[in-house]
Coordinates of C-alpha atoms in Angstrom, one line a residue:
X2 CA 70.7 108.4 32.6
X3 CA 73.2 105.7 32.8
X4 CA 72.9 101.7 32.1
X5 CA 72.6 101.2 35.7
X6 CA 69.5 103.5 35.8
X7 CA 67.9 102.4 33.6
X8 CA 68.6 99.0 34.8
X9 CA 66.9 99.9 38.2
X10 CA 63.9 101.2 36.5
X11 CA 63.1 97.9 34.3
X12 CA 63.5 96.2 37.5
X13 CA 61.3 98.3 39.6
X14 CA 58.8 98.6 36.4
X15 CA 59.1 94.6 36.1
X16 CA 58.2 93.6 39.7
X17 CA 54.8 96.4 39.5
X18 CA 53.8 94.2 36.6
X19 CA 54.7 91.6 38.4
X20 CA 52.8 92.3 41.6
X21 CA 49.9 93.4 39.5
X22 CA 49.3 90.3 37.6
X23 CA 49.8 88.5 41.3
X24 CA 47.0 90.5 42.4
X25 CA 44.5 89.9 39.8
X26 CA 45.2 86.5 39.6
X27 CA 44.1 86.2 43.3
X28 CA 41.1 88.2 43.0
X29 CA 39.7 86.3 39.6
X30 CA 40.6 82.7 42.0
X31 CA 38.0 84.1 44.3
X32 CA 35.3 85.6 41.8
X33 CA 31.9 84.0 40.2
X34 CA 32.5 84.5 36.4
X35 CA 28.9 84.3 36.0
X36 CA 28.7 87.6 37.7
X37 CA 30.3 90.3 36.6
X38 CA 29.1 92.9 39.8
X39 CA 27.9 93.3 42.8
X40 CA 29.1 90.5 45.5
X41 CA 28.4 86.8 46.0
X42 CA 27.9 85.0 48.6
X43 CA 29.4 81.0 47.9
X44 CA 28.7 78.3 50.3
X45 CA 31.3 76.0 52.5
X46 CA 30.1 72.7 53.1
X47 CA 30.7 72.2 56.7
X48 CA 28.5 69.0 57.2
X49 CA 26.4 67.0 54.3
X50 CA 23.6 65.8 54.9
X51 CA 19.9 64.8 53.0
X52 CA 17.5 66.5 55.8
X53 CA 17.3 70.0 54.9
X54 CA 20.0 73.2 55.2
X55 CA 21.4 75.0 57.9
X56 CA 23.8 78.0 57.5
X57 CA 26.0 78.9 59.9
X58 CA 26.6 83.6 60.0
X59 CA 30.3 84.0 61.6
X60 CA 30.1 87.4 63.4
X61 CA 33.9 88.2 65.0
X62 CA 34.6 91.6 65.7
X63 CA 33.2 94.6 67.3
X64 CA 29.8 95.5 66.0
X65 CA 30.4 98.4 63.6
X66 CA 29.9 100.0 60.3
X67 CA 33.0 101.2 58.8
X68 CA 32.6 101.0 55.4
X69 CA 33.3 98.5 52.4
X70 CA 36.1 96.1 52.8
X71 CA 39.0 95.2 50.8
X72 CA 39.9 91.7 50.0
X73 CA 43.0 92.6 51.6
X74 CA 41.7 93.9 55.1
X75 CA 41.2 90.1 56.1
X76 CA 40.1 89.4 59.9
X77 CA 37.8 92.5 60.0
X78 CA 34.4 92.5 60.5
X79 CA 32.1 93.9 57.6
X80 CA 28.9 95.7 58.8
X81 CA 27.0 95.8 55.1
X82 CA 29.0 92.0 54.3
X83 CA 27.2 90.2 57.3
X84 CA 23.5 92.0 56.9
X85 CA 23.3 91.0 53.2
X86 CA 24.5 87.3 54.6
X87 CA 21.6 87.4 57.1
X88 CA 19.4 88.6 54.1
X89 CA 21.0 86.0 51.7
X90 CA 20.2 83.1 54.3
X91 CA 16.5 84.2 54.8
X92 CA 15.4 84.9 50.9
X93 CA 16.9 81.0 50.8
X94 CA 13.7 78.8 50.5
X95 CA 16.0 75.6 51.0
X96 CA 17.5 77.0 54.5
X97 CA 15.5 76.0 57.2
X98 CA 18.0 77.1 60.1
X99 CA 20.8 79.7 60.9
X100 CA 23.2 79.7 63.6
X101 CA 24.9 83.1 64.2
X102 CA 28.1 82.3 66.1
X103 CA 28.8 85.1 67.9
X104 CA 32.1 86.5 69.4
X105 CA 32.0 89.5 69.5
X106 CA 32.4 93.1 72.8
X107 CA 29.4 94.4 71.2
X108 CA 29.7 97.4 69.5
X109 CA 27.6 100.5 67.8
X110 CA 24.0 101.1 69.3
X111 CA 22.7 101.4 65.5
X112 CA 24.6 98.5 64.0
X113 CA 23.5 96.2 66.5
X114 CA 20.1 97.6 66.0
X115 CA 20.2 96.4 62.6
X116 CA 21.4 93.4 63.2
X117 CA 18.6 93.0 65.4
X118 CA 16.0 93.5 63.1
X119 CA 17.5 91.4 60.6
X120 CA 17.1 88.6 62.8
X121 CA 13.2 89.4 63.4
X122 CA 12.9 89.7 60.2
X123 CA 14.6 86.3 59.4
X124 CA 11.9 84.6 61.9
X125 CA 8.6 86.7 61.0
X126 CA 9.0 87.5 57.6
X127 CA 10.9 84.2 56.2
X128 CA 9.9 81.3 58.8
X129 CA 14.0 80.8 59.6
X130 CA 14.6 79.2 62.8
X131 CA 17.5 81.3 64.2
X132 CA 19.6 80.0 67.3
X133 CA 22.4 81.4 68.7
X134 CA 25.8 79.7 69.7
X135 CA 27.9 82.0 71.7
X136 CA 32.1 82.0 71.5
X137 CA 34.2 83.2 73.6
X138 CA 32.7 86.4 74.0
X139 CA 28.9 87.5 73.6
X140 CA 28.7 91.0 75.2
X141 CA 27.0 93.8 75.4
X142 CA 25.8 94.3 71.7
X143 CA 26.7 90.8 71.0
X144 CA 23.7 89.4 73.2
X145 CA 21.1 92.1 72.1
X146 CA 21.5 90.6 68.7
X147 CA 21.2 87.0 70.5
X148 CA 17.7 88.3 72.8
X149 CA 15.2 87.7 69.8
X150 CA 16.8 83.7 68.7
X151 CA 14.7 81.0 69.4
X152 CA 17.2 79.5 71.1
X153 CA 20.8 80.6 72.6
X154 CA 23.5 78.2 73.4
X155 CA 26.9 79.5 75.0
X156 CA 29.9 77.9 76.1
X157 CA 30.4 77.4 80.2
X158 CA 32.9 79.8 79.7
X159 CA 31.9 82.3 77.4
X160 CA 31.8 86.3 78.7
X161 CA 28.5 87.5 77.9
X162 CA 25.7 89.7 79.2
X163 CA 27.7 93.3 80.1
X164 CA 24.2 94.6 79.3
X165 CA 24.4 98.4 79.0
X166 CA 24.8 101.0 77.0
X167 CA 28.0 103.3 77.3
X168 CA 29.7 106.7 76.0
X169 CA 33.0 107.6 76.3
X170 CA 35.3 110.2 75.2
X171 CA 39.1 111.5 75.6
X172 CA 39.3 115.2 77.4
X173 CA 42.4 116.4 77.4
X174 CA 41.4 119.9 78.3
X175 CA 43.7 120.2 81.3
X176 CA 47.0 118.6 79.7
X177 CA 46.7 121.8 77.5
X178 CA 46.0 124.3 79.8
X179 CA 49.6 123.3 81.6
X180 CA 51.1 123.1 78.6
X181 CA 49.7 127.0 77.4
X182 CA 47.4 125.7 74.9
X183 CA 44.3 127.6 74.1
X184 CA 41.0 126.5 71.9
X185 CA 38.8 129.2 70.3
X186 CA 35.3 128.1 69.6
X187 CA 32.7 129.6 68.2
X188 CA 29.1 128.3 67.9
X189 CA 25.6 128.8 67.6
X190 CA 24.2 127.8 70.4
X191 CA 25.6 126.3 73.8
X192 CA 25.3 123.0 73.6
X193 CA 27.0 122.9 70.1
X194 CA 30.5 121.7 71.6
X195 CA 28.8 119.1 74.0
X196 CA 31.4 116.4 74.9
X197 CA 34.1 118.6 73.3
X198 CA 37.9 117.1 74.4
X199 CA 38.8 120.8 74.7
X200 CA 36.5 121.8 78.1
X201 CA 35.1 120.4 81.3
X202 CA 31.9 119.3 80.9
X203 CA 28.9 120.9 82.5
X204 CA 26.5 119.1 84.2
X205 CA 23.7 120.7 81.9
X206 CA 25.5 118.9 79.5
X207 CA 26.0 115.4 81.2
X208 CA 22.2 115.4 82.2
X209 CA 21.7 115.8 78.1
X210 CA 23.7 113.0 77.4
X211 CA 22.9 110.6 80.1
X212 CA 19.3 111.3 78.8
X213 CA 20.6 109.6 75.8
X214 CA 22.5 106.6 77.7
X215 CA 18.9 105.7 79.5
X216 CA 16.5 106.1 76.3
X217 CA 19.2 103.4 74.3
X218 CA 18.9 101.2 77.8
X219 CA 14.9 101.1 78.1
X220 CA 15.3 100.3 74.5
X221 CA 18.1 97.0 75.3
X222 CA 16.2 96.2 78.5
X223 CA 12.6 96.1 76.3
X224 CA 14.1 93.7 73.4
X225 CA 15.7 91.3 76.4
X226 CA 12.1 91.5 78.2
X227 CA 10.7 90.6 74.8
X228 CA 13.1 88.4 73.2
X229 CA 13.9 86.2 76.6
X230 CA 10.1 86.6 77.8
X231 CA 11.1 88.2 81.3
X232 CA 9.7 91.0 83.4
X233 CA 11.3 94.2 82.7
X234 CA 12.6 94.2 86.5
X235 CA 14.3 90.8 86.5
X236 CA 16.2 92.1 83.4
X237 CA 17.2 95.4 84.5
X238 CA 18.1 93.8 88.0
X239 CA 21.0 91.3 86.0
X240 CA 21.6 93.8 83.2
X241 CA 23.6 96.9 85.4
X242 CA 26.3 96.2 83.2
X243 CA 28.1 93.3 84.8
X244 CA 29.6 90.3 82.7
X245 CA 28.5 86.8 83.5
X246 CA 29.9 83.4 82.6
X247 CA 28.0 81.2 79.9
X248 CA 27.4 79.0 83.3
X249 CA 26.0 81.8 85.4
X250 CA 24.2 83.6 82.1
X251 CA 22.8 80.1 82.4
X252 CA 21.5 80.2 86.1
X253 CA 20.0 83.4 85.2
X254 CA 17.8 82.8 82.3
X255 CA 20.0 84.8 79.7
X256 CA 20.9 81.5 78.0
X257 CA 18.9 78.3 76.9
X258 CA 21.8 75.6 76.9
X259 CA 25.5 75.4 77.7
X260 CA 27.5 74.0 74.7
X261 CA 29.4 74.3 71.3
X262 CA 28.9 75.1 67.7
X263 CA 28.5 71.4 67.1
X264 CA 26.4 70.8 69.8
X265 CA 23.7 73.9 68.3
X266 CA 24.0 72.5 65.3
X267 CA 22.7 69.3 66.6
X268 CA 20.3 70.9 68.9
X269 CA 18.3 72.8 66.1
X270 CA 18.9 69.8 63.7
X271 CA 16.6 68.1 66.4
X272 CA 14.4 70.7 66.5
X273 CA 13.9 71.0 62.9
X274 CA 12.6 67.7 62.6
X275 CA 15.4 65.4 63.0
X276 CA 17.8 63.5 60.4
X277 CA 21.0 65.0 59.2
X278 CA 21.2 68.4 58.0
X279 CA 23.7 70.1 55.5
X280 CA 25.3 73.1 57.2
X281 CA 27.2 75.1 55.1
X282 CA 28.5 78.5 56.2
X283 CA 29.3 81.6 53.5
X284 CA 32.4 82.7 51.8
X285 CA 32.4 86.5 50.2
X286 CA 33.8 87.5 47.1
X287 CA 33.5 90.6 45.4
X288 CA 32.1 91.2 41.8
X289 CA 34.9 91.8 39.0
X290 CA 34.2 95.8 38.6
X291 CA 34.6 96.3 42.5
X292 CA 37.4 94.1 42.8
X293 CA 39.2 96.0 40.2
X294 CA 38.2 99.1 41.8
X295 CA 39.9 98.1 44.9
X296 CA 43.1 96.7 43.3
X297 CA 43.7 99.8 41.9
X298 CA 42.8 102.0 45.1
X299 CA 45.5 99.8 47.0
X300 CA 47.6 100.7 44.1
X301 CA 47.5 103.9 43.4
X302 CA 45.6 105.6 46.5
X303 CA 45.8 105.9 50.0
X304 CA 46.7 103.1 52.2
X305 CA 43.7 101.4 53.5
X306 CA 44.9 100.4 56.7
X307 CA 45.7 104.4 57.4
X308 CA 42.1 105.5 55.8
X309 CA 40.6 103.0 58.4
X310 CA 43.0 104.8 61.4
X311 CA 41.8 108.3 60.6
X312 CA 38.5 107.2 60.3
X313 CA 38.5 105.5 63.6
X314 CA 40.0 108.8 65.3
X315 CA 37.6 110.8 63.8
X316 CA 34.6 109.0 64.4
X317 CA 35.8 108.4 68.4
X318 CA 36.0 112.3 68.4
X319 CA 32.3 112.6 68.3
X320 CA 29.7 111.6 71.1
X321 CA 28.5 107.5 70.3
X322 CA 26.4 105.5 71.8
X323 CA 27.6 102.0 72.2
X324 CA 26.3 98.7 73.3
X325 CA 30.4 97.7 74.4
X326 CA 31.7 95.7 76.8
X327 CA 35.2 97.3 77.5
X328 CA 38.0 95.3 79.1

């Protein structure tokens, strides 16, 4: 191997040092040294005050589970991260409040579930008063996580409601019959390949799965009928799946109050008692043993941004239900 080589390697072998020690150095910025695992939770002063505390739960993205994060994958929203922030916020003796501002389609019939009971048990279990300030979008599975708040505030022109519950999937069984191509299945019973992309389906099969759809929408309607204390008929006559504004959510009983973060923050500070409250919001970082984990997966293993692609692909493959408000 010649000088130049060599050269070329120390350079290459320089800047992986280089970009490693870059790396770390970011990750330590972000850590609690008093904890050396697991994942904390540090709060963001967003308004002192002497009254009492108030968190404020950011939840931006579509409602599902996809696993732990990295540090890198910034902007996506973390299933696990946001339950333990609810838990975090309600095990809290000195909270008194928590907004949730919520933009979000909706998303996964079980995630939002939990989300759902997190909130219940926020306000049963832990005395949190728990209001809900809407963003641009609330829909679908974004406001059955809002039906149980004490109190929901949306913009005028926030798109909520879309209440519904859908189930979707690609079939691209006569694109490869023109093109000659032929699927062999075999399976134990005939229902096994239900919502397969490879066939027509039957309406044996539909009937099964629609079955499904209704059972997940006596369930939404029930925690809106609940949650919003209406008659089962008034909600199922504006939940058939249309989108309303925050104005017209407003005319039909689906919201409390038209207004913005600020303003909910001043409305439950009223409510609380009055005076000014502290409302802080959380930042995540990661223990030291999982952050090193990580840095050395991004490393060394596969990138995370194609994990997450096949993941998505294979997980839209199989029949889900979704609360989802698709545009």
């Amino acid at each position: 191997m010649n000088w130049k080589r060599w050269t070329a390697l120390a350079v290459v072998v320089g800047l992986l040092i280089i970009s490693t020690i870059t790396n770390l150095a970011v990750g330590f910025a972000n850590l609690d040294l008093d904890e050396y695992t697991g994942s904390e939770f540090g709060e963001e002063v967003i308004q002192p005050g002497t009254s009492g505390k108030i968190v404020v739960l950011n939840l931006d993205g579509v409602i599902q589970d996809l696993g732990a994060q990295s540090i890198f994958d910034t902007g996506m929203y973390d299933h696990q991260a946001f339950l333990t922030q609810i838990e975090n916020a309600s095990n809290d003796d000195e909270v008194d409040g928590i907004i949730i501002r919520v933009n979000t389609p909706g998303g996964g019939v079980l995630e939002s579930a939990e989300i759902y009971e997190k909130i219940v048990e926020a306000k049963e279990e832990h005395d949190k008063t728990v209001y809900i300030s809407m963003g641009g979008m609330a829909a679908s599975g974004g406001y059955y996580i809002a039906a149980p708040a004490d109190k929901i505030v949306a913009n005028p022109n926030t798109i909520t409601g879309s209440i519904g519950v859908i189930m979707e999937s690609i079939n691209f069984a006569e694109l490869a019959e023109n093109y000659g191509v032929k699927f062999n299945t075999i399976k134990s019973g005939p229902y096994k390949d239900i919502m397969s992309p490879y066939k027509e389906m039957t309406d044996e099969e539909r009937e099964i799965l629609q079955s499904f759809v209704d059972e997940s929408y006596d369930e939404f309607v029930r925690i809106i009928s609940e949650g919003r204390g209406m008659d089962e008929e008034t909600v199922r006559s504006v939940g058939d799946g249309r989108i309303y504004s925050g104005k017209q959510a407003l005319e039909n009983g689906l919201v409390d109050e038209l207004g913005s973060l600020d303003d909910t923050i001043e409305l439950l500070s009223e409510d609380l008692g009055g005076g000014t409250y502290q409302v802080v919001s959380y930042n995540y970082s990661m223990g030291l043993y999982n952050f090193l984990g990580l840095t050395a997966h991004k490393m060394f293993g596969q990138d995370p941004e194609i994990t997450m692609l096949q993941k998505l692909i294979f997980e839209n493959r199989a029949p889900s239900l979704k609360y989802l408000y698709a545009e």
